[in-house]
mmCIF file of C-alpha atoms in Angstrom:
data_model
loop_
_atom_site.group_PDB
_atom_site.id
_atom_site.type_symbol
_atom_site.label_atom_id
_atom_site.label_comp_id
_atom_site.label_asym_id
_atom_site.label_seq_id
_atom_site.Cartn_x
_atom_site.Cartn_y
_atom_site.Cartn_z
ATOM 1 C CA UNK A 24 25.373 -68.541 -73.649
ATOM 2 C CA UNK A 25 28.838 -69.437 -74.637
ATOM 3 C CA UNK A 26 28.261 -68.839 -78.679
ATOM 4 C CA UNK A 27 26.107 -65.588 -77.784
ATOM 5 C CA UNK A 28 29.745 -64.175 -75.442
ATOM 6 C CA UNK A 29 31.557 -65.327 -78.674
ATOM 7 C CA UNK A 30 29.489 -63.058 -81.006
ATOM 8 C CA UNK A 31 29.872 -60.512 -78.635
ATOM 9 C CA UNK A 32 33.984 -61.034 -78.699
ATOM 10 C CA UNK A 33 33.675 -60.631 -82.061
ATOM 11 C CA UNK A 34 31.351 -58.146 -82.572
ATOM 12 C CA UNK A 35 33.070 -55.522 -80.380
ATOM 13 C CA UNK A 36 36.919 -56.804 -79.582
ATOM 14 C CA UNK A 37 39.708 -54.806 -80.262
ATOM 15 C CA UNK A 38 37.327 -51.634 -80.235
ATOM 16 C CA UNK A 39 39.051 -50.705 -76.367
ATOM 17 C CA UNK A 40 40.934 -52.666 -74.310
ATOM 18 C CA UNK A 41 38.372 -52.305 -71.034
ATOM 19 C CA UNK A 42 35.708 -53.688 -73.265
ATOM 20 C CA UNK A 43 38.122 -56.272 -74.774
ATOM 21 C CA UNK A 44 39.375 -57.555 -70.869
ATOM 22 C CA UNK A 45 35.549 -57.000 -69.571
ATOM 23 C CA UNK A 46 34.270 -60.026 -72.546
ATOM 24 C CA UNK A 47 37.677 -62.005 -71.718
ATOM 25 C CA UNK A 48 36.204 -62.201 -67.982
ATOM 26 C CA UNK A 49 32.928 -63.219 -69.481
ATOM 27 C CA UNK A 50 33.945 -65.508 -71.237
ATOM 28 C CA UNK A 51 36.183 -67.280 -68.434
ATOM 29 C CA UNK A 52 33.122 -66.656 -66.684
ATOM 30 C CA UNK A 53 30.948 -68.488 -68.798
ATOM 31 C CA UNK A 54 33.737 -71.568 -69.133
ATOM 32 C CA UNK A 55 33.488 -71.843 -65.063
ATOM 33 C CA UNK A 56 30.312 -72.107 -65.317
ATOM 34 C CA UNK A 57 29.523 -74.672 -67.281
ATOM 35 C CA UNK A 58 32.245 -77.192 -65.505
ATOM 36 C CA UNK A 59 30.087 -76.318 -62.619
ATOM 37 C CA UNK A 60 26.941 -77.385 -64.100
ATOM 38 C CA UNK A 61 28.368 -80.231 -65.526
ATOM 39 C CA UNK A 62 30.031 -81.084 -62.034
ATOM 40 C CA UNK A 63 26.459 -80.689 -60.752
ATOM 41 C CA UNK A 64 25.046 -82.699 -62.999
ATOM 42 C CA UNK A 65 27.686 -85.755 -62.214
ATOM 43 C CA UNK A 66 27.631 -85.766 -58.843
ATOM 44 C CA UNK A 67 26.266 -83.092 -56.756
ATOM 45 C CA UNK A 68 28.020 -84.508 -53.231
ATOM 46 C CA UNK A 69 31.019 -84.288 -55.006
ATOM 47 C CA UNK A 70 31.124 -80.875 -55.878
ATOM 48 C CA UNK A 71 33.317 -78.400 -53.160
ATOM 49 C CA UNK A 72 33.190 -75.155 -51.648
ATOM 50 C CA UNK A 73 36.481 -74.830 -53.379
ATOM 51 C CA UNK A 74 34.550 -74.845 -56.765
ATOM 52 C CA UNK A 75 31.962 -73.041 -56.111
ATOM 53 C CA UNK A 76 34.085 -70.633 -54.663
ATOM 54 C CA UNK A 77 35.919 -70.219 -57.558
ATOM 55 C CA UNK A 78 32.936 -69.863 -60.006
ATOM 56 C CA UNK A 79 31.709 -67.009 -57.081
ATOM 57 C CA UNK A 80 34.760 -65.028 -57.380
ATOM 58 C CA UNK A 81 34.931 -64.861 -61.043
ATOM 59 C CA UNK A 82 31.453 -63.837 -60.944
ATOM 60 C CA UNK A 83 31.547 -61.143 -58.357
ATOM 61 C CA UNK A 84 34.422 -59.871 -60.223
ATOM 62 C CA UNK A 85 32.627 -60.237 -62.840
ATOM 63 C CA UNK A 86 29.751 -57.970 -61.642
ATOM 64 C CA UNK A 87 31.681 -55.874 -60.095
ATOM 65 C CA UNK A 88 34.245 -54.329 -63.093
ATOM 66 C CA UNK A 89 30.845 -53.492 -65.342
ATOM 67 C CA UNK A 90 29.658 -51.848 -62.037
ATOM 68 C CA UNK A 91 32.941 -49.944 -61.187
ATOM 69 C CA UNK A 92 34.816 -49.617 -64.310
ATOM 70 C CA UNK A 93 32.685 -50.543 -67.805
ATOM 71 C CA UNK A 94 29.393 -48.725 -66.522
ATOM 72 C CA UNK A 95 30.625 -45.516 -66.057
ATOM 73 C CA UNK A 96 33.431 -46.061 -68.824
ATOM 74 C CA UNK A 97 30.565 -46.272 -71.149
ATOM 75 C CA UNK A 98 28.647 -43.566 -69.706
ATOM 76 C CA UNK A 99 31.213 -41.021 -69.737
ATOM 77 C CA UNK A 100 32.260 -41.801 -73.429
ATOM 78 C CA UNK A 101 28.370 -41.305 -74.353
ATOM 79 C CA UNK A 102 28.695 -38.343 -72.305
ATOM 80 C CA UNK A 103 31.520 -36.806 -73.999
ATOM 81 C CA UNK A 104 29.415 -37.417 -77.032
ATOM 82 C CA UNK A 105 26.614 -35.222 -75.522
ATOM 83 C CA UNK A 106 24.380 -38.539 -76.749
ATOM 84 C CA UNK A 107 21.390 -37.952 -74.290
ATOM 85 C CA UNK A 108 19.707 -41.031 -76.297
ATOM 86 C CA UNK A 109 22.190 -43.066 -75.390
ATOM 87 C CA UNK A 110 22.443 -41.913 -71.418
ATOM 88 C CA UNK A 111 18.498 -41.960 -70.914
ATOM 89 C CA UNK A 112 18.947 -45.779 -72.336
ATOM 90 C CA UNK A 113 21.657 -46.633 -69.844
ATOM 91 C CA UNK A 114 19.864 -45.606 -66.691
ATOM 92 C CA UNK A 115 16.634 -47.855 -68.288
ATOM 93 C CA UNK A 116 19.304 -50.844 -68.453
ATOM 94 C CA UNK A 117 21.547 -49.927 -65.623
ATOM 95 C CA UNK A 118 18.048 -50.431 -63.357
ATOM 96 C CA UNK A 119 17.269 -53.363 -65.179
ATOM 97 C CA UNK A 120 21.160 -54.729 -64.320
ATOM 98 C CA UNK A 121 20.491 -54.102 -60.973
ATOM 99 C CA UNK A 122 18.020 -57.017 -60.837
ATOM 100 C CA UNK A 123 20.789 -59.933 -61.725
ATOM 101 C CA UNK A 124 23.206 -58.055 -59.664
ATOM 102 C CA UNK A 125 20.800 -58.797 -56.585
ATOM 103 C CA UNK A 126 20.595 -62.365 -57.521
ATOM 104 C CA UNK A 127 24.574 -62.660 -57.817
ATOM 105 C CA UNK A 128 24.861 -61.285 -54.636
ATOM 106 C CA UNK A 129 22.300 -63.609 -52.726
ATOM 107 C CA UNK A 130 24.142 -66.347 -54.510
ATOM 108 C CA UNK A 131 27.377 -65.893 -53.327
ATOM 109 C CA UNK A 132 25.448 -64.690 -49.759
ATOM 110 C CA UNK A 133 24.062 -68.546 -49.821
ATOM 111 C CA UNK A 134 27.266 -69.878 -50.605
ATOM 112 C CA UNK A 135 30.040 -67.781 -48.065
ATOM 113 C CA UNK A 136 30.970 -70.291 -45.231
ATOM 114 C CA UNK A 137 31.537 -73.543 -45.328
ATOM 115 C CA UNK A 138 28.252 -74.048 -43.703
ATOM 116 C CA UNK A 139 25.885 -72.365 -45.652
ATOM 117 C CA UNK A 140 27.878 -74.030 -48.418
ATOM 118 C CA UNK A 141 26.769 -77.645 -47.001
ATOM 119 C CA UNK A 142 23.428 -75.908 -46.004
ATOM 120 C CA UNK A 143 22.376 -75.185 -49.318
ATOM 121 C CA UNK A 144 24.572 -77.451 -51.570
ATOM 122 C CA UNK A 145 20.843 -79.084 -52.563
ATOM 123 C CA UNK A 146 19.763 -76.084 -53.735
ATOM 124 C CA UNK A 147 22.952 -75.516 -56.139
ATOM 125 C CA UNK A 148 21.277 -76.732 -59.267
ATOM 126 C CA UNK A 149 18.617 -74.617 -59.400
ATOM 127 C CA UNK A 150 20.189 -71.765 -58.243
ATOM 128 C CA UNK A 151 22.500 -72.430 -61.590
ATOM 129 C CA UNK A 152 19.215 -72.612 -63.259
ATOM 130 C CA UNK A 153 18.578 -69.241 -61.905
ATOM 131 C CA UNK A 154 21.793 -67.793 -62.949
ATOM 132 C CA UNK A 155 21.663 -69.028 -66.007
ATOM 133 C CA UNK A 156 18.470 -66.885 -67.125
ATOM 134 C CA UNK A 157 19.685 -63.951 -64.924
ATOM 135 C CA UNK A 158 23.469 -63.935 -66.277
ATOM 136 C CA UNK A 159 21.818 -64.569 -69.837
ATOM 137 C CA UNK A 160 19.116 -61.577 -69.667
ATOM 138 C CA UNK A 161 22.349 -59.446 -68.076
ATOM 139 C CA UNK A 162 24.707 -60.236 -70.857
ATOM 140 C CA UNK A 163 21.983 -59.463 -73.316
ATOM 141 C CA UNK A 164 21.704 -55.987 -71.804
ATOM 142 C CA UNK A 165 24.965 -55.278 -71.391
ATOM 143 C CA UNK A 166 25.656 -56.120 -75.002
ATOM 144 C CA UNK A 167 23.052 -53.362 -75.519
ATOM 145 C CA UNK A 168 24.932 -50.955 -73.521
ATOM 146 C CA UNK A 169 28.199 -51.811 -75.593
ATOM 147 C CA UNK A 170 26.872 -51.230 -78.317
ATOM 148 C CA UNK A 171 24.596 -47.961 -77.910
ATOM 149 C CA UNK A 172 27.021 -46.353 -75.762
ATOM 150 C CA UNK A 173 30.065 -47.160 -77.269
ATOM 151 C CA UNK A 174 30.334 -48.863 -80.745
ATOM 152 C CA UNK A 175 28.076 -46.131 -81.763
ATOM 153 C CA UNK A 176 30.201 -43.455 -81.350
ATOM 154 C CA UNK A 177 33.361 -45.435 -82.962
ATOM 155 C CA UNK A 178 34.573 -44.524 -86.773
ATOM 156 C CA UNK A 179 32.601 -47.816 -87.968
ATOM 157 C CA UNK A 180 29.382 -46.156 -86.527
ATOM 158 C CA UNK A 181 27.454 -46.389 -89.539
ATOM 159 C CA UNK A 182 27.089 -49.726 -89.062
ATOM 160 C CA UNK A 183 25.589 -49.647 -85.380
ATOM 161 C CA UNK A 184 22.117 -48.814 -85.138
ATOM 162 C CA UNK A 185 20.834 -46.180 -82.652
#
């Protein structure tokens, strides 16, 4: 996942600074992550609501900036285009977002209070196993987006495929 938020850096940073910031979180995102797992992996009793906390909050914010600002960022851009393509497209992925946006919310649901936190510490690994396929599939299709609703319409467009 790490080499695929790389390609993505690379693919579409420096094209606008909310994109650019959005794939920095990823990334940092992605890095959290996999100390996590690896913690996991170690020495499950050893990991703490403190880390998992922190791995929560970078994914909630996370979620939440392509929900609040990137989403409609690249919507109204594809708007301004009048690219109906593009728009019918988004709403297909946007609903398809949705999905791993449920699943990141009953994560950090299971993991709130200190309590649930010991209640479902067990669980952790495979709901990392979880997240891994959901955040993969999500980054996937919101590499899509990127790229149909916004490196489209930039001056290198030629290059993008509709």
């Amino acid at each position: 996942m790490l080499e695929d938020c790389k390609n993505a850096q690379e693919r579409w940073g420096g094209v606008h600074q909310l994109i650019d910031r959005w794939l920095a979180a990823r990334k940092a995102l992605l890095v959290n992550f996999s100390e996590l797992k690896q913690a996991c992996d170690e020495d499950l009793d050893a990991v703490t609501k403190e880390r998992i906390d922190a791995f929560s909050e970078l994914l909630m914010d996370y979620i939440s900036a392509g929900h609040f600002e990137v989403y409609p960022q690249l919507r109204a851009e594809a708007d301004a285009f009048d690219d109906h393509d593009a728009l019918s497209l988004a709403d297909r992925l946007l609903e398809r977002l949705d999905m791993s946006t449920e699943l990141v919310l009953a994560f950090d649901e299971d993991y709130s209070s200190t309590t649930h936190c010991e209640q479902h510490l067990p669980r952790l690994p495979a709901w990392l196993e979880r997240l891994t396929k959901g955040l993969t599939e999500r980054f996937s299709l919101e590499d899509r987006l990127i790229s149909r609703l916004h490196a489209v319409h930039s001056p290198d467009a030629a290059n993008v495929e509709r």
